[in-house]
């Protein structure tokens, strides 16, 4: 299965700033997703990163706040914009070629906004 | 999407088998059953999936009830490394058609503790 490198692994940011998280997959994948996980909680899907087109966002998440890029079949970025303390969370990238093969997840980016 | 119900937590002794249950009484005939687990401070990892028949792989076995309204993930010999949150997730067969992306929707899962 694919291996994901997610960077940075953690960061502490000032409110009002933006952070871009990178997700690099070691092989071409058809599907890439971004999730958020609050401490002690389950994962919530933010959006599906579509190659060559705009991402598909879940209810409660908007492009202006979480712009996503996916320039090719191995790379995606998630930006958390105009951050507030409520954005403190773990952000995870996921990728795969199909549910039948299992999806791979990155180790996550632990974001703290102060 | 059909809903799954799992116990919040379970305990197991090391080197003993573990049976993690999942109820999915509203499962449709074409829904697949997936299991993922999340070790502490890591992203989730794929464990196993199945449709109707029992499935085995190097990590675990998946036993699916005949009426498909429940399933059980079996870890044959628990180790300390198996302590994790285990998620049971359903996905429709259309997700396997290759037409577009299909995301996993995570519930609360079962937190498994392994006692040395």
Coordinates of N, CA and C in Angstrom, one line a residue:
Chain A
X1 N 0.8 -1.2 0.0 CA 0.0 0.0 0.0 C 0.9 1.3 0.0
X2 N 0.3 2.4 -0.3 CA 1.0 3.6 -0.4 C 1.5 4.1 0.9
X3 N 2.6 4.8 0.9 CA 3.2 5.4 2.1 C 3.1 6.9 2.0
X4 N 2.6 7.5 3.1 CA 2.4 9.0 3.1 C 3.4 9.7 4.0
X5 N 3.9 10.8 3.5 CA 4.8 11.7 4.3 C 4.0 13.0 4.5
X6 N 3.7 13.3 5.7 CA 3.0 14.5 6.0 C 3.8 15.5 6.8
X7 N 3.8 16.7 6.3 CA 4.7 17.7 7.0 C 3.9 19.0 7.2
X8 N 4.1 19.8 8.2 CA 5.0 19.4 9.4 C 4.2 18.4 10.3
X9 N 5.0 17.8 11.2 CA 4.3 16.9 12.1 C 3.6 17.6 13.2
X10 N 4.1 18.8 13.5 CA 3.4 19.7 14.5 C 3.9 21.1 14.3
X11 N 3.1 22.0 14.8 CA 3.4 23.4 14.7 C 2.6 24.2 15.7
X12 N 3.2 25.3 16.2 CA 2.5 26.2 17.1 C 2.4 27.5 16.3
X13 N 1.2 28.1 16.1 CA 1.0 29.2 15.2 C 0.3 30.3 16.0
X14 N 0.5 31.5 15.6 CA -0.2 32.7 16.1 C -1.6 32.8 15.5
X15 N -2.5 33.2 16.2 CA -3.9 33.4 15.6 C -3.8 34.5 14.5
X16 N -4.6 34.3 13.5 CA -4.7 35.2 12.4 C -3.7 34.8 11.3
X17 N -2.8 33.9 11.5 CA -1.9 33.5 10.5 C -2.4 32.2 9.8
X18 N -1.7 31.7 8.8 CA -2.1 30.6 8.0 C -1.0 29.5 8.1
X19 N -1.3 28.3 7.9 CA -0.4 27.2 7.9 C -0.7 26.3 6.7
X20 N 0.3 25.9 6.0 CA 0.0 24.9 4.9 C 0.6 23.6 5.2
X21 N -0.2 22.6 5.1 CA 0.3 21.2 5.5 C 0.4 20.4 4.2
X22 N 1.5 19.7 4.0 CA 1.8 19.0 2.8 C 1.6 17.5 3.0
X23 N 1.1 16.9 2.0 CA 0.9 15.4 2.0 C 1.5 14.8 0.7
X24 N 2.6 14.0 0.9 CA 3.3 13.5 -0.3 C 3.1 11.9 -0.2
X25 N 2.6 11.4 -1.3 CA 2.4 9.9 -1.4 C 3.5 9.3 -2.3
X26 N 4.0 8.1 -1.9 CA 5.1 7.5 -2.6 C 4.7 6.9 -3.9
X27 N 3.4 6.9 -4.3 CA 3.0 6.3 -5.5 C 1.7 7.0 -6.0
X28 N 1.4 6.9 -7.2 CA 0.2 7.6 -7.7 C -1.1 7.0 -7.1
X29 N -1.9 7.8 -6.7 CA -3.2 7.4 -6.1 C -4.3 8.2 -6.7
X30 N -5.5 7.6 -6.8 CA -6.6 8.2 -7.4 C -7.4 9.1 -6.4
X31 N -7.3 8.7 -5.1 CA -8.1 9.5 -4.1 C -7.2 10.0 -3.0
X32 N -7.5 11.2 -2.6 CA -6.8 11.9 -1.5 C -7.9 12.6 -0.7
X33 N -7.7 12.6 0.6 CA -8.7 13.2 1.5 C -8.0 13.9 2.7
X34 N -8.7 14.9 3.3 CA -8.1 15.6 4.4 C -9.2 15.4 5.6
X35 N -8.7 15.1 6.7 CA -9.5 14.9 7.9 C -9.0 15.8 9.0
X36 N -9.9 16.0 10.0 CA -9.5 16.7 11.2 C -9.9 15.8 12.4
X37 N -9.0 15.8 13.4 CA -9.3 15.0 14.6 C -9.0 15.8 15.9
X38 N -10.1 16.2 16.6 CA -9.9 16.8 17.9 C -9.4 15.9 18.9
X39 N -8.7 16.3 19.9 CA -8.1 15.4 20.9 C -9.2 14.5 21.5
X40 N -9.0 13.2 21.5 CA -9.9 12.2 22.1 C -11.1 12.0 21.3
X41 N -11.2 12.6 20.1 CA -12.4 12.4 19.3 C -12.1 11.6 18.0
X42 N -13.1 11.3 17.3 CA -13.0 10.5 16.1 C -12.6 11.5 14.9
X43 N -12.4 10.9 13.7 CA -12.0 11.7 12.6 C -13.2 12.3 11.9
X44 N -13.0 13.6 11.5 CA -14.1 14.2 10.7 C -13.5 14.6 9.3
X45 N -14.2 14.2 8.3 CA -13.7 14.5 6.9 C -13.9 16.0 6.6
X46 N -12.8 16.6 6.2 CA -12.9 18.0 5.7 C -13.3 18.1 4.3
X47 N -12.5 17.4 3.4 CA -12.7 17.5 2.0 C -12.0 16.4 1.3
X48 N -12.5 16.2 0.0 CA -11.8 15.3 -0.9 C -11.0 16.2 -1.8
X49 N -9.7 15.8 -2.0 CA -8.8 16.6 -2.8 C -8.9 16.0 -4.2
X50 N -9.4 16.8 -5.2 CA -9.6 16.3 -6.5 C -8.4 16.8 -7.4
X51 N -7.8 15.8 -8.1 CA -6.7 16.2 -9.0 C -7.2 17.0 -10.2
X52 N -6.6 18.2 -10.3 CA -6.9 19.1 -11.4 C -8.2 19.8 -11.3
X53 N -8.9 19.7 -10.2 CA -10.1 20.5 -10.0 C -10.3 20.9 -8.6
X54 N -11.3 21.7 -8.3 CA -11.6 22.2 -7.0 C -11.9 21.0 -6.0
X55 N -11.5 21.1 -4.8 CA -11.8 20.1 -3.8 C -13.3 20.1 -3.5
X56 N -13.8 19.0 -3.0 CA -15.2 18.8 -2.6 C -15.2 18.8 -1.1
X57 N -15.9 19.8 -0.5 CA -15.9 20.1 0.9 C -17.1 19.5 1.6
X58 N -16.9 19.0 2.8 CA -18.0 18.5 3.6 C -18.8 19.7 4.3
X59 N -19.9 19.4 4.7 CA -20.7 20.4 5.4 C -20.0 20.9 6.6
X60 N -19.9 22.2 6.7 CA -19.2 22.9 7.8 C -17.8 23.3 7.5
X61 N -17.3 23.0 6.3 CA -16.0 23.3 5.9 C -16.1 24.1 4.6
X62 N -15.3 25.2 4.5 CA -15.4 26.0 3.3 C -14.0 26.3 2.7
X63 N -14.0 26.6 1.4 CA -12.8 26.7 0.7 C -11.9 27.9 1.2
X64 N -12.6 29.0 1.6 CA -11.9 30.2 2.1 C -11.1 29.9 3.3
X65 N -11.6 29.0 4.2 CA -10.9 28.7 5.4 C -9.9 27.5 5.2
X66 N -10.2 26.6 4.4 CA -9.4 25.4 4.2 C -9.1 25.2 2.7
X67 N -8.4 26.1 2.1 CA -8.0 25.9 0.7 C -7.2 24.6 0.5
X68 N -7.5 23.9 -0.5 CA -6.8 22.6 -0.8 C -6.3 22.6 -2.2
X69 N -5.1 22.1 -2.4 CA -4.5 22.0 -3.8 C -4.2 20.5 -4.0
X70 N -4.3 20.1 -5.2 CA -3.8 18.7 -5.6 C -3.4 18.8 -7.1
X71 N -2.1 19.2 -7.2 CA -1.6 19.4 -8.6 C -1.3 18.1 -9.4
X72 N -1.1 17.0 -8.7 CA -0.9 15.8 -9.4 C -1.4 14.6 -8.6
X73 N -1.0 13.4 -9.0 CA -1.6 12.2 -8.3 C -0.8 11.7 -7.1
X74 N 0.2 12.5 -6.7 CA 1.0 12.1 -5.5 C 1.1 13.2 -4.5
X75 N 0.5 14.3 -4.7 CA 0.8 15.5 -3.7 C -0.5 16.3 -3.5
X76 N -0.7 16.7 -2.3 CA -1.8 17.6 -1.9 C -1.4 18.5 -0.8
X77 N -2.0 19.7 -0.7 CA -1.7 20.6 0.4 C -3.1 21.0 1.0
X78 N -3.1 21.2 2.3 CA -4.2 21.8 3.0 C -3.7 23.0 3.7
X79 N -4.4 24.2 3.5 CA -4.0 25.4 4.2 C -5.1 25.7 5.3
X80 N -4.7 26.0 6.5 CA -5.6 26.4 7.5 C -5.4 27.9 7.6
X81 N -6.5 28.7 7.2 CA -6.3 30.1 7.0 C -6.9 30.9 8.2
X82 N -6.3 32.1 8.4 CA -6.8 33.0 9.5 C -7.1 32.2 10.7
X83 N -6.1 31.6 11.3 CA -6.3 30.6 12.4 C -6.8 31.2 13.7
X84 N -7.6 30.5 14.4 CA -8.0 30.9 15.7 C -7.8 29.6 16.6
X85 N -7.8 29.8 17.9 CA -7.6 28.7 18.8 C -8.5 27.5 18.6
X86 N -9.7 27.7 18.0 CA -10.6 26.7 17.7 C -10.1 25.7 16.6
X87 N -9.1 26.2 15.9 CA -8.5 25.4 14.8 C -7.5 24.4 15.3
X88 N -7.1 24.5 16.6 CA -6.2 23.6 17.2 C -6.7 22.2 17.1
X89 N -6.0 21.3 16.5 CA -6.4 20.0 16.2 C -5.3 19.2 15.5
X90 N -5.6 17.9 15.2 CA -4.7 17.1 14.4 C -5.4 17.0 13.0
X91 N -4.6 17.3 12.0 CA -5.0 17.3 10.6 C -4.3 16.1 9.9
X92 N -5.1 15.2 9.3 CA -4.6 14.0 8.7 C -4.9 14.0 7.2
X93 N -4.0 13.5 6.4 CA -4.1 13.2 5.0 C -4.3 11.7 4.8
X94 N -5.2 11.4 3.9 CA -5.4 10.0 3.5 C -5.4 9.8 2.0
X95 N -5.0 8.6 1.6 CA -4.9 8.4 0.1 C -5.1 6.9 -0.2
X96 N -5.5 6.7 -1.4 CA -5.6 5.3 -1.8 C -6.1 5.2 -3.3
X97 N -6.1 4.0 -3.8 CA -6.5 3.7 -5.1 C -7.9 3.1 -5.2
X98 N -8.4 2.8 -4.0 CA -9.7 2.2 -4.0 C -9.9 1.5 -2.6
X99 N -11.2 1.5 -2.2 CA -11.5 1.0 -0.9 C -11.1 -0.5 -0.7
X100 N -11.2 -1.2 -1.8 CA -10.8 -2.6 -1.8 C -9.4 -2.9 -1.4
X101 N -8.6 -1.9 -1.5 CA -7.1 -2.0 -1.2 C -6.8 -1.3 0.1
X102 N -7.8 -0.7 0.7 CA -7.5 0.0 2.0 C -6.9 1.4 1.7
X103 N -7.3 2.3 2.5 CA -6.8 3.7 2.4 C -5.6 3.8 3.4
X104 N -4.6 4.6 3.1 CA -3.5 4.9 3.9 C -3.6 6.3 4.5
X105 N -3.2 6.4 5.7 CA -3.2 7.7 6.4 C -1.8 8.2 6.8
X106 N -1.6 9.5 6.7 CA -0.4 10.1 7.3 C -0.5 10.1 8.8
X107 N 0.7 10.4 9.4 CA 0.8 10.4 10.9 C 0.1 11.6 11.5
X108 N -0.2 12.6 10.6 CA -1.0 13.8 11.1 C -0.1 15.0 11.4
X109 N -0.7 16.1 11.4 CA -0.1 17.4 11.8 C -0.8 17.9 13.0
X110 N -0.1 18.0 14.1 CA -0.7 18.5 15.4 C -0.5 20.0 15.4
X111 N -1.6 20.7 15.3 CA -1.6 22.2 15.2 C -2.1 22.8 16.5
X112 N -1.4 23.7 17.0 CA -1.8 24.5 18.2 C -1.8 25.9 17.8
X113 N -2.9 26.6 18.0 CA -3.0 28.0 17.7 C -3.1 28.8 19.0
X114 N -2.2 29.8 19.1 CA -2.1 30.5 20.4 C -2.4 32.0 20.2
Chain B
X1 N -25.7 7.0 4.8 CA -24.9 5.8 5.0 C -25.4 5.0 6.3
X2 N -25.4 3.7 6.2 CA -25.8 2.9 7.3 C -24.9 3.1 8.5
X3 N -25.5 2.9 9.7 CA -24.8 3.3 10.9 C -24.2 2.0 11.6
X4 N -23.1 2.1 12.3 CA -22.5 1.0 13.0 C -22.5 1.4 14.5
X5 N -22.6 0.3 15.3 CA -22.6 0.5 16.8 C -21.5 -0.4 17.3
X6 N -20.6 0.2 18.1 CA -19.5 -0.5 18.7 C -19.4 -0.2 20.2
X7 N -18.9 -1.1 21.0 CA -18.7 -0.8 22.4 C -17.7 0.3 22.5
X8 N -17.8 1.2 23.5 CA -16.8 2.3 23.7 C -15.4 1.7 24.0
X9 N -15.3 0.7 24.8 CA -14.0 0.2 25.2 C -14.1 -1.3 25.5
X10 N -12.9 -1.9 25.4 CA -12.8 -3.3 25.8 C -11.4 -3.6 26.3
X11 N -11.3 -4.6 27.1 CA -10.0 -5.0 27.6 C -9.6 -6.4 27.2
X12 N -8.4 -6.7 27.1 CA -7.9 -8.1 26.8 C -6.6 -8.3 27.4
X13 N -6.4 -9.6 27.8 CA -5.1 -9.9 28.3 C -4.2 -10.2 27.1
X14 N -2.9 -9.9 27.3 CA -1.9 -10.2 26.3 C -1.9 -11.7 26.0
X15 N -1.7 -11.9 24.7 CA -1.6 -13.3 24.1 C -2.9 -14.1 24.1
X16 N -4.0 -13.4 24.4 CA -5.3 -14.1 24.3 C -6.0 -13.5 23.1
X17 N -7.0 -14.3 22.6 CA -7.8 -13.8 21.5 C -8.7 -12.6 21.9
X18 N -9.0 -11.8 20.9 CA -9.9 -10.6 21.2 C -11.0 -10.6 20.1
X19 N -12.2 -10.5 20.6 CA -13.3 -10.4 19.6 C -14.0 -9.0 19.8
X20 N -13.8 -8.2 18.7 CA -14.4 -6.9 18.8 C -15.7 -6.9 17.9
X21 N -16.8 -6.6 18.6 CA -18.1 -6.7 17.9 C -18.5 -5.3 17.2
X22 N -19.3 -5.5 16.2 CA -19.9 -4.3 15.5 C -21.3 -4.7 15.0
X23 N -22.2 -3.8 15.4 CA -23.6 -4.0 15.0 C -23.9 -3.1 13.9
X24 N -24.5 -3.6 12.8 CA -24.9 -2.7 11.7 C -26.2 -3.3 11.1
X25 N -27.3 -3.1 11.9 CA -28.6 -3.7 11.6 C -29.2 -3.1 10.4
X26 N -28.8 -1.9 10.0 CA -29.4 -1.3 8.8 C -28.6 -1.5 7.5
X27 N -27.6 -2.4 7.6 CA -26.7 -2.6 6.4 C -27.5 -3.0 5.2
X28 N -27.1 -2.5 4.1 CA -27.8 -2.9 2.8 C -27.1 -4.1 2.2
X29 N -27.7 -4.7 1.3 CA -27.2 -5.9 0.7 C -25.8 -5.7 0.0
X30 N -25.5 -4.5 -0.3 CA -24.3 -4.3 -1.1 C -23.2 -3.5 -0.3
X31 N -23.5 -3.3 0.9 CA -22.5 -2.5 1.8 C -21.4 -3.4 2.1
X32 N -20.1 -2.9 2.0 CA -19.0 -3.6 2.5 C -18.7 -3.2 4.0
X33 N -18.0 -4.1 4.7 CA -17.7 -3.8 6.1 C -16.2 -3.7 6.2
X34 N -15.7 -2.5 6.7 CA -14.3 -2.3 6.8 C -13.9 -2.1 8.3
X35 N -12.7 -2.5 8.6 CA -12.1 -2.2 9.9 C -10.8 -1.5 9.7
X36 N -10.7 -0.4 10.5 CA -9.4 0.3 10.6 C -9.1 0.4 12.1
X37 N -7.8 0.6 12.4 CA -7.5 0.9 13.7 C -6.5 2.1 13.8
X38 N -6.5 2.7 14.9 CA -5.6 3.9 15.1 C -4.8 3.7 16.4
X39 N -3.6 3.5 16.2 CA -2.6 3.4 17.4 C -2.4 4.8 17.9
X40 N -2.0 4.9 19.2 CA -1.8 6.2 19.8 C -0.8 7.0 19.0
X41 N -1.2 8.3 18.8 CA -0.4 9.3 18.1 C 0.0 8.9 16.6
X42 N -0.9 8.1 16.0 CA -0.7 7.7 14.6 C -2.0 7.9 13.9
X43 N -1.9 7.9 12.5 CA -3.1 7.9 11.7 C -3.7 6.5 11.7
X44 N -5.0 6.4 11.3 CA -5.6 5.1 11.2 C -4.9 4.2 10.2
X45 N -5.0 2.9 10.4 CA -4.4 2.0 9.4 C -5.5 0.9 9.1
X46 N -5.5 0.5 7.8 CA -6.4 -0.5 7.3 C -6.1 -1.9 8.0
X47 N -7.2 -2.5 8.4 CA -7.1 -3.9 9.0 C -7.6 -4.9 8.1
X48 N -8.9 -4.8 7.7 CA -9.5 -5.9 6.9 C -10.8 -5.4 6.4
X49 N -11.4 -6.0 5.4 CA -12.7 -5.7 4.9 C -13.3 -6.9 4.3
X50 N -14.7 -6.9 4.2 CA -15.4 -8.1 3.7 C -16.8 -7.7 3.3
X51 N -17.5 -8.6 2.6 CA -18.8 -8.4 2.1 C -19.8 -9.4 2.8
X52 N -19.6 -10.7 2.5 CA -20.5 -11.7 3.1 C -19.7 -12.8 3.7
X53 N -18.6 -13.3 3.1 CA -17.9 -14.4 3.7 C -16.9 -13.9 4.7
X54 N -16.5 -14.8 5.6 CA -15.5 -14.5 6.5 C -14.2 -14.3 5.8
X55 N -13.3 -13.4 6.3 CA -12.1 -13.1 5.7 C -10.9 -13.2 6.7
X56 N -9.8 -13.6 6.2 CA -8.6 -13.7 7.0 C -7.4 -12.9 6.3
X57 N -6.6 -12.3 7.1 CA -5.4 -11.8 6.6 C -4.3 -11.9 7.7
X58 N -3.2 -11.3 7.4 CA -2.1 -11.5 8.4 C -2.3 -10.7 9.7
X59 N -3.2 -9.8 9.7 CA -3.5 -9.0 10.9 C -4.6 -9.5 11.7
X60 N -5.7 -10.0 11.0 CA -6.9 -10.3 11.8 C -7.8 -11.2 10.9
X61 N -8.9 -11.6 11.5 CA -10.0 -12.3 10.8 C -11.3 -11.5 11.0
X62 N -12.1 -11.5 10.0 CA -13.4 -10.8 10.0 C -14.5 -11.9 9.9
X63 N -15.3 -12.0 10.9 CA -16.4 -12.9 10.9 C -17.7 -12.1 10.7
X64 N -18.5 -12.5 9.7 CA -19.7 -11.7 9.3 C -20.9 -12.6 9.6
X65 N -21.8 -12.1 10.3 CA -23.0 -12.9 10.6 C -23.8 -13.2 9.3
X66 N -24.5 -14.3 9.4 CA -25.2 -14.8 8.1 C -26.2 -13.7 7.6
X67 N -26.9 -13.0 8.6 CA -27.8 -12.0 8.1 C -27.1 -10.6 7.9
X68 N -25.8 -10.6 8.1 CA -24.9 -9.4 7.9 C -25.3 -8.2 8.8
X69 N -26.1 -8.4 9.8 CA -26.4 -7.3 10.7 C -25.4 -7.1 11.8
X70 N -24.4 -8.0 11.8 CA -23.3 -7.8 12.8 C -22.0 -8.4 12.2
X71 N -20.9 -8.0 12.8 CA -19.6 -8.6 12.4 C -18.7 -8.5 13.6
X72 N -17.7 -9.3 13.5 CA -16.7 -9.4 14.6 C -15.3 -9.4 14.1
X73 N -14.5 -8.5 14.6 CA -13.1 -8.5 14.2 C -12.4 -9.4 15.2
X74 N -11.6 -10.3 14.8 CA -10.9 -11.2 15.7 C -9.4 -11.0 15.6
X75 N -8.8 -10.7 16.7 CA -7.3 -10.7 16.8 C -7.0 -12.0 17.5
X76 N -6.2 -12.8 16.9 CA -6.1 -14.2 17.4 C -5.2 -14.2 18.6
X77 N -4.3 -13.3 18.7 CA -3.4 -13.3 19.9 C -3.0 -11.9 20.1
X78 N -3.6 -11.2 21.1 CA -3.4 -9.8 21.3 C -2.0 -9.6 21.8
X79 N -1.4 -8.5 21.3 CA -0.1 -8.1 21.8 C -0.3 -6.6 22.3
X80 N 0.7 -6.1 23.0 CA 0.6 -4.7 23.5 C 0.5 -3.8 22.4
X81 N 1.0 -4.1 21.2 CA 1.0 -3.2 20.1 C -0.4 -3.1 19.5
X82 N -1.3 -4.1 19.9 CA -2.7 -4.0 19.4 C -3.6 -3.1 20.1
X83 N -3.0 -2.4 21.2 CA -3.8 -1.5 21.9 C -4.1 -0.2 21.0
X84 N -5.3 0.0 20.7 CA -5.7 1.0 19.7 C -7.2 1.3 19.7
X85 N -7.6 2.2 19.0 CA -9.1 2.4 18.7 C -9.4 1.7 17.4
X86 N -10.4 0.8 17.5 CA -10.8 0.1 16.3 C -12.1 0.6 15.8
X87 N -12.1 0.9 14.5 CA -13.3 1.5 13.8 C -13.9 0.5 12.8
X88 N -15.2 0.3 12.9 CA -16.0 -0.5 12.0 C -16.7 0.5 11.1
X89 N -16.6 0.3 9.8 CA -17.1 1.3 8.9 C -17.8 0.6 7.7
X90 N -18.9 1.1 7.3 CA -19.6 0.5 6.1 C -19.4 1.4 4.9
X91 N -19.3 0.8 3.7 CA -19.3 1.6 2.5 C -20.1 0.9 1.4
X92 N -20.8 1.7 0.6 CA -21.7 1.0 -0.4 C -20.8 0.4 -1.6
X93 N -21.4 -0.5 -2.2 CA -20.7 -1.2 -3.3 C -20.3 -0.2 -4.4
X94 N -21.1 0.9 -4.6 CA -20.8 1.8 -5.6 C -19.4 2.4 -5.4
X95 N -18.9 2.4 -4.2 CA -17.5 2.9 -3.9 C -16.5 2.0 -4.6
X96 N -16.8 0.8 -5.0 CA -15.9 0.0 -5.7 C -16.0 0.0 -7.2
X97 N -16.9 0.8 -7.7 CA -17.1 0.8 -9.1 C -16.0 1.6 -9.9
X98 N -15.2 2.3 -9.1 CA -14.2 3.1 -9.8 C -14.7 4.5 -10.3
X99 N -16.0 4.7 -10.0 CA -16.6 6.0 -10.5 C -16.5 7.0 -9.4
X100 N -15.4 7.8 -9.4 CA -15.3 8.9 -8.4 C -14.7 8.4 -7.1
X101 N -14.5 9.3 -6.2 CA -13.9 9.0 -4.9 C -15.0 8.6 -3.9
X102 N -14.6 7.8 -2.9 CA -15.5 7.5 -1.8 C -14.8 7.6 -0.5
X103 N -15.3 8.4 0.4 CA -14.6 8.6 1.6 C -15.0 7.7 2.7
X104 N -14.2 7.5 3.7 CA -14.6 6.7 4.9 C -15.2 7.7 5.9
X105 N -16.3 7.2 6.5 CA -16.9 8.0 7.6 C -16.7 7.3 8.9
X106 N -15.9 7.9 9.8 CA -15.5 7.3 11.1 C -16.5 7.5 12.2
X107 N -16.9 6.5 12.9 CA -17.7 6.6 14.1 C -16.7 6.8 15.3
X108 N -17.2 6.5 16.5 CA -16.4 6.6 17.7 C -15.4 5.5 17.9
X109 N -15.8 4.3 17.4 CA -14.9 3.2 17.6 C -14.8 2.6 18.9
X110 N -14.0 1.5 19.1 CA -13.8 0.8 20.3 C -12.4 0.9 20.7
X111 N -12.2 1.5 21.9 CA -10.8 1.6 22.5 C -10.4 0.2 23.1
X112 N -9.4 -0.4 22.5 CA -9.0 -1.7 23.1 C -7.7 -1.5 23.9
X113 N -7.8 -2.0 25.2 CA -6.7 -2.0 26.1 C -6.2 -3.4 26.2
X114 N -4.9 -3.6 26.2 CA -4.3 -4.9 26.3 C -3.4 -4.9 27.6
X115 N -3.8 -5.9 28.4 CA -3.2 -5.9 29.8 C -2.0 -6.9 29.7
X116 N -0.8 -6.5 30.1 CA 0.3 -7.4 30.1 C 0.1 -8.6 31.0

